[in-house]
Coordinates of C-alpha atoms in Angstrom, one line a residue:
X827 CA -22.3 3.1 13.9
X828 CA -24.0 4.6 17.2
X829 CA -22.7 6.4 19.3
X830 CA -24.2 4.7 22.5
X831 CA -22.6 1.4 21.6
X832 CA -19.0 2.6 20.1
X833 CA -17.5 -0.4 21.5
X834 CA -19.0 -2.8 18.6
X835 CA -17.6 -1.1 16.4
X836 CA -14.1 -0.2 17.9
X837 CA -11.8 -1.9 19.6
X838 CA -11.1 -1.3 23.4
X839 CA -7.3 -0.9 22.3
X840 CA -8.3 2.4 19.7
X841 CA -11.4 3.8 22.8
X842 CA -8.5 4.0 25.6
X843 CA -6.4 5.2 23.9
X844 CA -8.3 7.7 22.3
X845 CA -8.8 8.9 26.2
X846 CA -5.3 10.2 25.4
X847 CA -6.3 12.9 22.9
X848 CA -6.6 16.5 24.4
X849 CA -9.8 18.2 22.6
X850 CA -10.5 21.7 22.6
X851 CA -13.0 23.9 21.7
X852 CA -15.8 21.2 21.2
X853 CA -19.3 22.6 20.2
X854 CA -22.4 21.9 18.4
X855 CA -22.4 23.7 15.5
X856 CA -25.7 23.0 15.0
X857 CA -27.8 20.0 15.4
X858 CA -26.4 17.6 15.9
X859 CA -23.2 18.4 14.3
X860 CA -20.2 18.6 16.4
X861 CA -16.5 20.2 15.9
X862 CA -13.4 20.3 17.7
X863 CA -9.5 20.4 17.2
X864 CA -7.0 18.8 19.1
X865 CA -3.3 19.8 19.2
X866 CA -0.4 17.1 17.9
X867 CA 2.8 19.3 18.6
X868 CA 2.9 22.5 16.8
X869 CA -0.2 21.2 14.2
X870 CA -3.4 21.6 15.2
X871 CA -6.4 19.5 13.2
X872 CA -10.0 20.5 12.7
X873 CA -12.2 17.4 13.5
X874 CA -16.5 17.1 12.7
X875 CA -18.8 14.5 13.9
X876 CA -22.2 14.6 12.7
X877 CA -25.4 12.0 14.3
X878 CA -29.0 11.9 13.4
X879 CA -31.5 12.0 15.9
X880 CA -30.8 8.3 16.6
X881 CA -27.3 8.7 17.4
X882 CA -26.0 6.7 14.2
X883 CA -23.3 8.3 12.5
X884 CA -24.3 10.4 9.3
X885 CA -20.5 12.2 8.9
X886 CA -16.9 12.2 10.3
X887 CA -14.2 14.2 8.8
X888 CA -10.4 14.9 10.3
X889 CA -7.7 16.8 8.1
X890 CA -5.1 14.6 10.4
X891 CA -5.1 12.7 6.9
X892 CA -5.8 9.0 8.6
X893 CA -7.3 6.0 7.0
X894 CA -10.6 5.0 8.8
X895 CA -11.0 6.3 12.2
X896 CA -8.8 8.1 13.7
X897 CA -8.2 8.4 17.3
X898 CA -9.2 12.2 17.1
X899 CA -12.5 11.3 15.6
X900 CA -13.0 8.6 18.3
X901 CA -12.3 10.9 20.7
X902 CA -15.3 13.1 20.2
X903 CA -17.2 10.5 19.3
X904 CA -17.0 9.7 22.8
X905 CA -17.2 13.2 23.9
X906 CA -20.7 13.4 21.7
X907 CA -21.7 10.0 23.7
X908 CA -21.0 11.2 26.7
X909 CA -22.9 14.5 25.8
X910 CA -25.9 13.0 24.5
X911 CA -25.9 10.2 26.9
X912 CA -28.8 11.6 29.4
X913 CA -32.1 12.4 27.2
X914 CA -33.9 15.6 29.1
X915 CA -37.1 14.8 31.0
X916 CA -40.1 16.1 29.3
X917 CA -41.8 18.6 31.4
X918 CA -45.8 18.7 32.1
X919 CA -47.1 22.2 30.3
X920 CA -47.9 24.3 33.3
X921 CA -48.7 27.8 33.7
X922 CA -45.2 30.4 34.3
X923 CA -44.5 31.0 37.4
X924 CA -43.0 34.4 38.0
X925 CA -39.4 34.8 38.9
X926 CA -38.7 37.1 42.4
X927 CA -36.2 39.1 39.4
X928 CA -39.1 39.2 37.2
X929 CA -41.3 40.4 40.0
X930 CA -38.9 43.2 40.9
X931 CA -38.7 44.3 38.1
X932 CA -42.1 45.0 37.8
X933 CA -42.6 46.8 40.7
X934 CA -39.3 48.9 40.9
X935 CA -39.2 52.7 39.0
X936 CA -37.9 52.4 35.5
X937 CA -35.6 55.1 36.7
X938 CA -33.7 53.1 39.5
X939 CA -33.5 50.2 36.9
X940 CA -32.1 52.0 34.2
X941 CA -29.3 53.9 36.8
X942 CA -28.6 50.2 38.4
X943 CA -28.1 48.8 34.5
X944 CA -26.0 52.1 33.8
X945 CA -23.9 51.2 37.1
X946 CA -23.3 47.5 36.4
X947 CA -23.0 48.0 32.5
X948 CA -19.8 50.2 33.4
X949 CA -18.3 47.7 35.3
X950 CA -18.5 44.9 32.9
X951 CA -17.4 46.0 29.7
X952 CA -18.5 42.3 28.0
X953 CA -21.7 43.4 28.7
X954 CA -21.7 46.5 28.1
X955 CA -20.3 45.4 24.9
X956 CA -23.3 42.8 24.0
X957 CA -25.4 45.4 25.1
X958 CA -24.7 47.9 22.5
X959 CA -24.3 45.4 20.0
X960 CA -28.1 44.4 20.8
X961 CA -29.8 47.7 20.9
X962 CA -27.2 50.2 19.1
X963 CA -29.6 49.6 15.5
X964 CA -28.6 53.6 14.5
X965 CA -26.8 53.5 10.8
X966 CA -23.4 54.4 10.9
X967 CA -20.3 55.0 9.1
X968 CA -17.0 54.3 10.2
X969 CA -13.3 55.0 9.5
X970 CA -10.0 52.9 9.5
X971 CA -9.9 54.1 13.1
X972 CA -13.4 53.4 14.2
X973 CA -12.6 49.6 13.4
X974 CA -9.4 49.2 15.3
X975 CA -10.9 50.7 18.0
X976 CA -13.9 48.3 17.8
X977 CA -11.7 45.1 17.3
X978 CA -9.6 46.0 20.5
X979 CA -12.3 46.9 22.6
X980 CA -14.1 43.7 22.2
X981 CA -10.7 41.7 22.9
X982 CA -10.4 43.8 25.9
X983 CA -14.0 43.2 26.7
X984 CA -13.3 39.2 27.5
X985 CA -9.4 39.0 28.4
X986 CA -8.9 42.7 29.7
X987 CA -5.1 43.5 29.2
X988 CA -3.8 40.5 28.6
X989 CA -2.2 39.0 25.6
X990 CA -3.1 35.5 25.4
X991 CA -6.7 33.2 25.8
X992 CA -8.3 30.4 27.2
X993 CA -9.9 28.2 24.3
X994 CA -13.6 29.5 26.4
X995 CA -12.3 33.0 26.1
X996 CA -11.4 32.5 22.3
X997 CA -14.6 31.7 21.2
X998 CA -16.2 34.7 22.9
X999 CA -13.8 37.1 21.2
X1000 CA -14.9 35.5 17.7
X1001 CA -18.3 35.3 18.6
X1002 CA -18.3 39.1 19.6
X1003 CA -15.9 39.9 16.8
X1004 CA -18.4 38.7 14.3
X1005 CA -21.1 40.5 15.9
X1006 CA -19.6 43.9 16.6
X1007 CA -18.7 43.9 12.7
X1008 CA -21.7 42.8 10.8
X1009 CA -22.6 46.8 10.6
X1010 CA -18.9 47.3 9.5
X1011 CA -19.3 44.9 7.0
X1012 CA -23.0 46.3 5.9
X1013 CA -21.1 49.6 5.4
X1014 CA -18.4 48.0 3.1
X1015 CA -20.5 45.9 0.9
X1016 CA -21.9 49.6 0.1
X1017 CA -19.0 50.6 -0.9
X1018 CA -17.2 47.9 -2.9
X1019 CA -17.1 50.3 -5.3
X1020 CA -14.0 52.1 -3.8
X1021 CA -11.4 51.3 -2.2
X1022 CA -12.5 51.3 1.8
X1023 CA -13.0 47.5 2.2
X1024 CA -9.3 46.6 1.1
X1025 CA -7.9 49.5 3.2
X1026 CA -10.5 48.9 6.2
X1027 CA -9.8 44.4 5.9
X1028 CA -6.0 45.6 6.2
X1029 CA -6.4 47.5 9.1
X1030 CA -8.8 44.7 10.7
X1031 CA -6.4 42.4 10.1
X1032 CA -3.2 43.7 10.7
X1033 CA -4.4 45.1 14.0
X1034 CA -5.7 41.1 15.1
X1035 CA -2.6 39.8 14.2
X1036 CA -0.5 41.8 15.7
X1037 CA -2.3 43.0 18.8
X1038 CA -0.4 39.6 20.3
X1039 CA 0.7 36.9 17.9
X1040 CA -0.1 34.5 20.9
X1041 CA -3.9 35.3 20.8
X1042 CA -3.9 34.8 16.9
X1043 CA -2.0 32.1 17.1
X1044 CA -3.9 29.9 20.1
X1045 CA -7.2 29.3 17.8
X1046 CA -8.2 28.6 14.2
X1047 CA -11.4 30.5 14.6
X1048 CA -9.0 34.1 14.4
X1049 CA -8.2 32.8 11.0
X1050 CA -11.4 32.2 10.1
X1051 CA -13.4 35.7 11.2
X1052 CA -10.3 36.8 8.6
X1053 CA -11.6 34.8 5.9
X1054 CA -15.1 35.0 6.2
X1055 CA -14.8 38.9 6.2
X1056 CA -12.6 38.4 2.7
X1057 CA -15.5 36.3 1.8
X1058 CA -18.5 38.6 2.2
X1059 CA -16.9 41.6 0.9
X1060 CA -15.0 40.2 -2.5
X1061 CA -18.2 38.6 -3.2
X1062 CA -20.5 41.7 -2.7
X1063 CA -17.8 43.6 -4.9
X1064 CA -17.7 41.2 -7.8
X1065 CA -21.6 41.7 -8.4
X1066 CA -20.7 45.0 -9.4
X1067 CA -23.0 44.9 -12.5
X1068 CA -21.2 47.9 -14.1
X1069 CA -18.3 46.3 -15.5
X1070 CA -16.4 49.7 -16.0
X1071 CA -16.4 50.4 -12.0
X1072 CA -15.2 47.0 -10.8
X1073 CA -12.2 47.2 -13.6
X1074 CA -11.1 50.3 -11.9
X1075 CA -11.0 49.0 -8.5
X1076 CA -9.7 45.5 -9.4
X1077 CA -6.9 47.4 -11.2
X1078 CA -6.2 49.5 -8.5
X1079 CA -6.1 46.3 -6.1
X1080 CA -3.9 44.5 -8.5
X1081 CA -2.0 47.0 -8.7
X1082 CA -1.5 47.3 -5.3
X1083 CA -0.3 43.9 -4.8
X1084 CA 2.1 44.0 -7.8
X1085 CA 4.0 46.8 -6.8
X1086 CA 3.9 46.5 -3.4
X1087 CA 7.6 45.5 -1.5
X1088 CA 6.8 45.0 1.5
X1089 CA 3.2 42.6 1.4
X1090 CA 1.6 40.4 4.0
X1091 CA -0.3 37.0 3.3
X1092 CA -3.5 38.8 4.4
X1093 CA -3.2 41.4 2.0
X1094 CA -2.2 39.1 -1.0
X1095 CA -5.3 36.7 0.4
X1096 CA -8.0 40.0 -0.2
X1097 CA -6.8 40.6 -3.8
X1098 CA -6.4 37.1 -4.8
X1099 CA -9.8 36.4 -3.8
X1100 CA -11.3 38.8 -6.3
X1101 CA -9.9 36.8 -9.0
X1102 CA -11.2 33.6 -7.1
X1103 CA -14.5 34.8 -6.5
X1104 CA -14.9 36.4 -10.1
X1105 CA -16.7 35.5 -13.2
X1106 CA -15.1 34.5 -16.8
X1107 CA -15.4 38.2 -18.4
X1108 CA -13.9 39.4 -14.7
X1109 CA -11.0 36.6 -14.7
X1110 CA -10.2 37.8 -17.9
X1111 CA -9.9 41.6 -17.4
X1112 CA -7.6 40.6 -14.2
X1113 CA -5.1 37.8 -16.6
X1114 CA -4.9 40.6 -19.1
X1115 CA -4.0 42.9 -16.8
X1116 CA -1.5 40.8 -15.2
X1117 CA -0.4 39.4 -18.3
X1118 CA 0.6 43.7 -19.4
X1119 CA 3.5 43.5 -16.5
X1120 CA 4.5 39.7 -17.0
X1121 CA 5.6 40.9 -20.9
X1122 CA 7.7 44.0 -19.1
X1123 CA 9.2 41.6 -17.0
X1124 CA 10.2 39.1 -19.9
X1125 CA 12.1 42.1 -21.8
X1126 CA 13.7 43.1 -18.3
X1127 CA 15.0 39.6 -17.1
X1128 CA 12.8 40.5 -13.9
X1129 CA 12.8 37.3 -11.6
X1130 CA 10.2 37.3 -8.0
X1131 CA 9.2 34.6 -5.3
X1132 CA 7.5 31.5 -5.8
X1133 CA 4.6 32.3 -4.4
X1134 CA 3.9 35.3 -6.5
X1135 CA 4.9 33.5 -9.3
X1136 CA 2.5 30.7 -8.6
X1137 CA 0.0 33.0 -8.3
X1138 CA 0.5 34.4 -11.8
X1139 CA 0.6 31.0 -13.3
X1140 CA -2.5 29.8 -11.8
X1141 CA -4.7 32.8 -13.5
X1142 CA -3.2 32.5 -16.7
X1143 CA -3.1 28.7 -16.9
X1144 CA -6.4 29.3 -15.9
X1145 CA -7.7 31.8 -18.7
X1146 CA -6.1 29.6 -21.3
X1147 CA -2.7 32.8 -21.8
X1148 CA 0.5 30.4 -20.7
X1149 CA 1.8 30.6 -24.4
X1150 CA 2.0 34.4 -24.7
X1151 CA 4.1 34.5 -21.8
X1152 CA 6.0 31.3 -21.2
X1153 CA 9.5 32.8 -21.0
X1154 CA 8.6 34.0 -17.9
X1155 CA 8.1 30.8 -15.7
X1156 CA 10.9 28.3 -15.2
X1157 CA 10.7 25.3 -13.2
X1158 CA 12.2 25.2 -10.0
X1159 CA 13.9 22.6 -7.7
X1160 CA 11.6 21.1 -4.9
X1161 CA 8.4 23.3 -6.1
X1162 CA 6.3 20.2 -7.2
X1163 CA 2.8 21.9 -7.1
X1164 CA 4.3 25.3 -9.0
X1165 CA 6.1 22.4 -11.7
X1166 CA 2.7 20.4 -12.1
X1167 CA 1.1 23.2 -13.0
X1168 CA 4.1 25.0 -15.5
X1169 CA 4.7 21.6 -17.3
X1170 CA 1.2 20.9 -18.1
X1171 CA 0.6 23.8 -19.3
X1172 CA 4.3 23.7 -21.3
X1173 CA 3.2 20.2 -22.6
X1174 CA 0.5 21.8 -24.7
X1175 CA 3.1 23.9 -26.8
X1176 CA 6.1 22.5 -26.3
X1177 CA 6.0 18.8 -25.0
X1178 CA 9.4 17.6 -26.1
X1179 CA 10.4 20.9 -23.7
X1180 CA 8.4 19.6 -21.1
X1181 CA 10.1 15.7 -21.3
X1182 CA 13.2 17.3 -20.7
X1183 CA 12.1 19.0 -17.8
X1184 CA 10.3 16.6 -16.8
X1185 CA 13.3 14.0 -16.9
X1186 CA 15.5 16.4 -15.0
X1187 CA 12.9 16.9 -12.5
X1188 CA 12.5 13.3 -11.8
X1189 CA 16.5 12.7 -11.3
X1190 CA 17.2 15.4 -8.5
X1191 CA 14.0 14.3 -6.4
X1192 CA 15.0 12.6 -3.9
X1193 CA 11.3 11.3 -2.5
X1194 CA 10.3 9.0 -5.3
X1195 CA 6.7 9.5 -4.3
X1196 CA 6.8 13.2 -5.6
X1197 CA 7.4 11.9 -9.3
X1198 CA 4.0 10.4 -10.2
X1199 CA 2.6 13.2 -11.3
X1200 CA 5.4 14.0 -14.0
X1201 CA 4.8 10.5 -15.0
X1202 CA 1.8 11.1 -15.5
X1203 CA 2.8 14.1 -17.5
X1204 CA 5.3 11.9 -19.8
X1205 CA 2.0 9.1 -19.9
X1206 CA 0.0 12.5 -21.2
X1207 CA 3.1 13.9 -23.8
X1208 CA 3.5 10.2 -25.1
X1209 CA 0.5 8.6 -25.7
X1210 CA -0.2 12.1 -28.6
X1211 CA 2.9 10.7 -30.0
X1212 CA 3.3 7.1 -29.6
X1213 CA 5.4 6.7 -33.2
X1214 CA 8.0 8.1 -31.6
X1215 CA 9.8 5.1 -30.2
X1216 CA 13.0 6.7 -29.3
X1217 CA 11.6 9.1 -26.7
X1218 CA 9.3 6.3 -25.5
X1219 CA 12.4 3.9 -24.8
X1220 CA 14.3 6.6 -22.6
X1221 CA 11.2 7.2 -20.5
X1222 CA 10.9 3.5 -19.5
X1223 CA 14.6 3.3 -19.2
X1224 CA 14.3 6.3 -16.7
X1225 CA 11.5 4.5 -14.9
X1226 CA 12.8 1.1 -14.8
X1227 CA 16.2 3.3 -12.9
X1228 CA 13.8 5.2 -10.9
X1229 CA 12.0 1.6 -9.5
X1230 CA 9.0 1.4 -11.8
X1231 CA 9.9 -2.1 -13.1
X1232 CA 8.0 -4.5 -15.5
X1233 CA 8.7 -6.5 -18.2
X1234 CA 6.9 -5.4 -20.8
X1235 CA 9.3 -1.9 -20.8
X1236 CA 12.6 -3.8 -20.7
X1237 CA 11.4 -5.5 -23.6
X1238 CA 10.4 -2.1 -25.5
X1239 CA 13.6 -0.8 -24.1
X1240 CA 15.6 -3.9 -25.5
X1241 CA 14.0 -3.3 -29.0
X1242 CA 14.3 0.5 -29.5
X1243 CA 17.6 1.6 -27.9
X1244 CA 20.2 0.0 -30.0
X1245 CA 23.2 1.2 -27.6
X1246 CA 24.6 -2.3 -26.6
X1247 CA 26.2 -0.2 -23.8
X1248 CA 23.2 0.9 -22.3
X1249 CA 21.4 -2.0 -22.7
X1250 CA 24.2 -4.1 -20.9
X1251 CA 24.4 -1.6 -18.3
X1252 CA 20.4 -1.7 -17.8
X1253 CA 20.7 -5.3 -17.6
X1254 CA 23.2 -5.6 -15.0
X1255 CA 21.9 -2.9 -12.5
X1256 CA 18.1 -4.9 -12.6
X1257 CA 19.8 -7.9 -12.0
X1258 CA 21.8 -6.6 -9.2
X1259 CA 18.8 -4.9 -7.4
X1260 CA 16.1 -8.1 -8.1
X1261 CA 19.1 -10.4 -6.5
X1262 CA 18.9 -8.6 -3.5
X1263 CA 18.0 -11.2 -0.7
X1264 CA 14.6 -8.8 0.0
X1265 CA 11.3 -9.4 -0.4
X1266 CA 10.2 -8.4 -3.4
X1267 CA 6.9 -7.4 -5.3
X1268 CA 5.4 -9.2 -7.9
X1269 CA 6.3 -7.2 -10.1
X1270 CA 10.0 -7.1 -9.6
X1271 CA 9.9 -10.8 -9.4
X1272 CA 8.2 -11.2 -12.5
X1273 CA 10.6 -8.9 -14.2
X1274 CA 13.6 -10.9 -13.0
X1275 CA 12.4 -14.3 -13.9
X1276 CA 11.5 -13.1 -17.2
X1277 CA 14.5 -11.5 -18.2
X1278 CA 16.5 -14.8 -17.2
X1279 CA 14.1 -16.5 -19.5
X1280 CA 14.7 -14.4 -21.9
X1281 CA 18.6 -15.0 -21.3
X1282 CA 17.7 -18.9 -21.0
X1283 CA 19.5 -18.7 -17.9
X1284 CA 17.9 -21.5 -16.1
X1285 CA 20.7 -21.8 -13.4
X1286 CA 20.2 -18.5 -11.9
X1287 CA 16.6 -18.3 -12.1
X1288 CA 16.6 -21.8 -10.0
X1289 CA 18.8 -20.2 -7.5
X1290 CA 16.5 -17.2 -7.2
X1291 CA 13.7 -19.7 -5.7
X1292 CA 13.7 -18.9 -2.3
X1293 CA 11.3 -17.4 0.3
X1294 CA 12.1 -13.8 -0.9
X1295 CA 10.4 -14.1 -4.3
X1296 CA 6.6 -14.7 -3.9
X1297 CA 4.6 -17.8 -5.2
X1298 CA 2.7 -16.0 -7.6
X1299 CA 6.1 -15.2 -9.5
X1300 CA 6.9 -18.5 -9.4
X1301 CA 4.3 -20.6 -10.8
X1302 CA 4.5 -19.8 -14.3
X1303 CA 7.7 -21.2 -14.3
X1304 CA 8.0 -24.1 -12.8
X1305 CA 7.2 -26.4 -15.6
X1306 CA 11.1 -25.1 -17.5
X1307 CA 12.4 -25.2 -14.2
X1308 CA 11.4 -28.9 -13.5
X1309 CA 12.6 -29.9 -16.7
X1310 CA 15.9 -28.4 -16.3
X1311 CA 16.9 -29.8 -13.0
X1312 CA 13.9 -31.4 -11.3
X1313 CA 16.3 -32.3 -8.3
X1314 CA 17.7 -29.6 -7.6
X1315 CA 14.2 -27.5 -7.7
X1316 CA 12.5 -29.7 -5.3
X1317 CA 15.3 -28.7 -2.8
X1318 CA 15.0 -25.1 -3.5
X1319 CA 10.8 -25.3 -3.2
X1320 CA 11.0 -27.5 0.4
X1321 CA 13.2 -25.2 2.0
X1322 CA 11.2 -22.2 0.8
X1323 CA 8.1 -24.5 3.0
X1324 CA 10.0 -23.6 5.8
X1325 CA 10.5 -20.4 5.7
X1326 CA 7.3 -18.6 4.9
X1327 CA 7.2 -16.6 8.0
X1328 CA 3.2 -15.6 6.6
X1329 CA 0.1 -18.2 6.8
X1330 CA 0.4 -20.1 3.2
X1331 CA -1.7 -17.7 0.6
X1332 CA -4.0 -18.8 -2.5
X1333 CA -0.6 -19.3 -4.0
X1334 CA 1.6 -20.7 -1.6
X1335 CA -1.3 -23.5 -1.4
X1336 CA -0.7 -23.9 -5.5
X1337 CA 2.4 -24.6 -5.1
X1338 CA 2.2 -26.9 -2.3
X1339 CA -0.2 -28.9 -4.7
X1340 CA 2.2 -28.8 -8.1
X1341 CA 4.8 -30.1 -5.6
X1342 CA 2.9 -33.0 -3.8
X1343 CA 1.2 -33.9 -7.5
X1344 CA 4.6 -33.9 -9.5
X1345 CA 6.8 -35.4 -6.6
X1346 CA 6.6 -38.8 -5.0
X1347 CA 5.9 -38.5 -1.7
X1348 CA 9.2 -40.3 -0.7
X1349 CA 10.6 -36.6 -1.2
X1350 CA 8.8 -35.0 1.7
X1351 CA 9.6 -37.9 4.3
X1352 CA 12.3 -35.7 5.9
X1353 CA 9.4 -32.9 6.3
X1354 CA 7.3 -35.1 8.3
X1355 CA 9.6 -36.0 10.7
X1356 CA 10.8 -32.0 10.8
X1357 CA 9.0 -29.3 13.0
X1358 CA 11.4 -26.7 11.9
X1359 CA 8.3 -24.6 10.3
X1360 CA 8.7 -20.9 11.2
X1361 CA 4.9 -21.1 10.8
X1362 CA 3.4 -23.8 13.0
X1363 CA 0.4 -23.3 11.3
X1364 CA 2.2 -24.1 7.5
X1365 CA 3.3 -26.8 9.2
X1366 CA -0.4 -28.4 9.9
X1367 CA -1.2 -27.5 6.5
X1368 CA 1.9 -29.4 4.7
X1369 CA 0.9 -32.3 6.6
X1370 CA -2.6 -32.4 6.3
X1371 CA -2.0 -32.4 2.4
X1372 CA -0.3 -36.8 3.0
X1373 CA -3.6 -37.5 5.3

């Protein structure tokens, strides 16, 4: 796709109505790679175009979650056309010209410049700021307070006093922000080996935060100064080489966050991040250590928040420790991503522990699209243990309730739960829900005729023919059914002509064909002389099958 010709490849529907989407903060990242966001209510979404020198598109990526293109991509696509849509004239080389500034300041005293510059810089604290920032190369250290005071004076330097920023303004702040602190951050990474860039990332960010939630708030790019500074400092301290010196201070920051009552997300972010960043021997030192105050908290019935525990379950799932410490984490109601994890790791040790669970689970959710993955989890515990045929039954009963419906488990189900109770009661509820005058899958369909063949109940599957069960689910059965009331079928199949809303499929055309090849054509006459097709276009096809 090129950009200078979008509309070959989109329609003119999806282009004007992408001139609907309010971007923000569009820039070239670099070349020839462009980002934005745009605003849907309260969510905000993070887009990225990238072209090659040709225009043709090399990348697109929106976190909107979309299939294809979405309208926010489209939208700056044709932000990037519009931008790259007039090609600068080359200029003839020709010898520089002096400006009239760059002729004054030749010829003016370096003293009346530098008292002009001291005048204006004084009045224009963004400059001023950039100014120092450019020339200010002196090493320096600083304390908690020298960074707050940095962090507010640059926000002051673009919006003054106010609380809140255009999206213009926003970028400035960031851009200054991550200027003004790369010496901060050059003093830090010398020394990881204390305790400074935890207390000095708290202050930062407490102070950005909370200087006006409405400035923190208005742009994404806050967020991410935040975690780039988390970044460059938890990986400068976890190439500590001494392992002694980064065990003290990990301890001490895990520690920290352990015991700590009152915590925010940005100071749980700085000390997970260490385990994140770390290597094996440093993951370990850190699960260990963790692992010391889960075993206190067993013997002490000591119960915390999801999150925390989360956290904790993550490191010790993912140093290979669940089993010592198991009794601590239960799973909880609605927590799908905490369960995943806990019942994975449970299935391992204990996996007719984590069927139970998992079956529980399954019952009280009331989104049936949040079961897969403990599905999958049975699919995992079952197939170690496939000569258990008891177990197996109940967890294709418990998906045939739950909608997951084939055949080939009713019939396992049939054969390995002897309760005639259960069975019966199994039988009746498919029956009622695959009667339902719905469309229905192929595979429900399927199911349904097959468990009527099984019953030899040719009477009821003949009166489930109609338009609601697809002609794929039919055709395997027409042969019994013609030979147990060839009549009555042909009835059922010409009114199902009718009614296919949908242009015939592969299928319906197949049964068309069984019909006209096993039926004289004396039994369509009233069909011709019909034009009660829902689908005109059936219609055309039905007849042009007599021609």
């Amino acid at each position: 796709m090129n950009i200078h010709n979008l509309e070959k490849n989109i329609s003119s529907a999806k282009l004007k109505s992408a001139d609907k989407v309010i971007l923000r903060e569009v820039e070239e990242e670099k070349n020839n790679r462009f980002i934005a966001f745009a605003d849907e209510g309260d969510v905000s979404f993070d887009i990225v175009i990238e072209i090659d020198n040709n225009g043709d598109l090399v990348d697109n990526n929106c976190d909107c979650g979309n299939n294809g293109f979405c309208l926010h991509e489209i939208a700056l696509l044709k932000n990037v056309s519009a931008l790259k849509s007039t090609t600068p004239k080359k200029r003839k080389t020709k010898t520089k010209v002096l400006s009239s500034t760059e002729i004054l300041l030749n010829t003016l005293p370096e003293n009346e410049i530098r008292a002009w510059l001291l005048n204006y810089l004084e009045k224009n604290k963004e400059a001023q700021l950039a100014f120092t920032l450019e020339f200010d190369t002196q090493k320096k250290e600083f304390t908690v307070a020298d960074v707050e005071k940095i962090l507010v004076s640059t926000i002051q330097s673009v919006i003054g006093k106010r609380k809140s920023a255009s999206a213009a303004e926003n970028k400035k702040i960031t851009d200054l922000l991550n200027k003004s602190f790369e010496p901060v951050i050059e003093f830090l990474k010398q020394n990881v080996h204390t305790i400074l860039p935890y207390e000095f990332f708290n202050a930062t960010a407490y102070k950005l935060i909370f200087y006006s939630n409405q400035l923190y708030d208005s742009s994404t790019r806050y967020k991410k100064f935040l975690k780039e500074f988390i970044d460059k400092i938890v990986i400068q301290f976890n190439q500590i080489q001494n392992i002694e010196i980064w065990k003290k201070i990990a301890v001490e920051y895990w520690d920290t966050f352990i015991n700590a009552k009152n915590l925010y997300f940005f100071n749980r972010d700085f000390v997970v991040s260490t385990y994140v960043y770390a290597n094996d021997e440093q993951k370990n030192i850190i699960a260990e250590h963790c692992i010391g105050y889960i075993k206190k908290w067993i013997k002490n019935n000591t119960a915390f928040s999801v999150d925390f525990n989360s956290i904790l379950l993550k490191i010790v799932a993912d140093t290979n420790r669940f089993e010592e410490v198991k009794d601590f984490f239960k799973p909880l109601k609605f927590e799908n991503e905490y369960n995943i994890i806990l019942l994975n790791e449970l299935s391992k040790i204990d996996p007719y522990e984590s069927l139970l669970y998992c079956h529980a689970i399954i019952q009280n959710n009331y989104y049936e699209e949040y079961n897969e993955p403990y599905y999958q989890i049975i699919d995992g515990i079952l197939a170690k243990i496939p000569e258990d045929k008891y177990q197996m039954a109940l967890y294709k009963l418990l998906k045939l309730e739950r909608g997951f419906r084939n055949f080939e488990d009713y019939d396992f189900i049939k054969n390995n739960l002897k309760d005639k109770n259960v069975l019966n009661n199994l039988e009746k509820t498919l029956l009622k829900h695959l009667n339902y005058k719905i469309f229905k899958k192929q595979n429900e369909a399927d199911l349904l005729f097959k468990i009527l063949l099984d019953k030899n109940d040719y009477a009821t599957m003949l009166a489930s023919v109609d338009v609601f069960i697809p002609a794929v689910s039919i055709l395997p059965h027409l042969l019994v059914l013609y030979n147990f009331n060839h009549d009555k079928l042909i009835i059922k199949l010409k009114k199902r002509l009718l009614d296919v809303f949908e242009d015939y499929n592969e299928y319906e055309i197949q049964l068309l064909d069984w019909m006209i090849k096993n039926y004289d054509k004396s039994y369509f006459a009233d069909l011709k002389r019909k034009t009660n097709f829902r689908n005109k276009k059936n219609e055309i096809t039905f007849l042009e099958k007599f021609v």
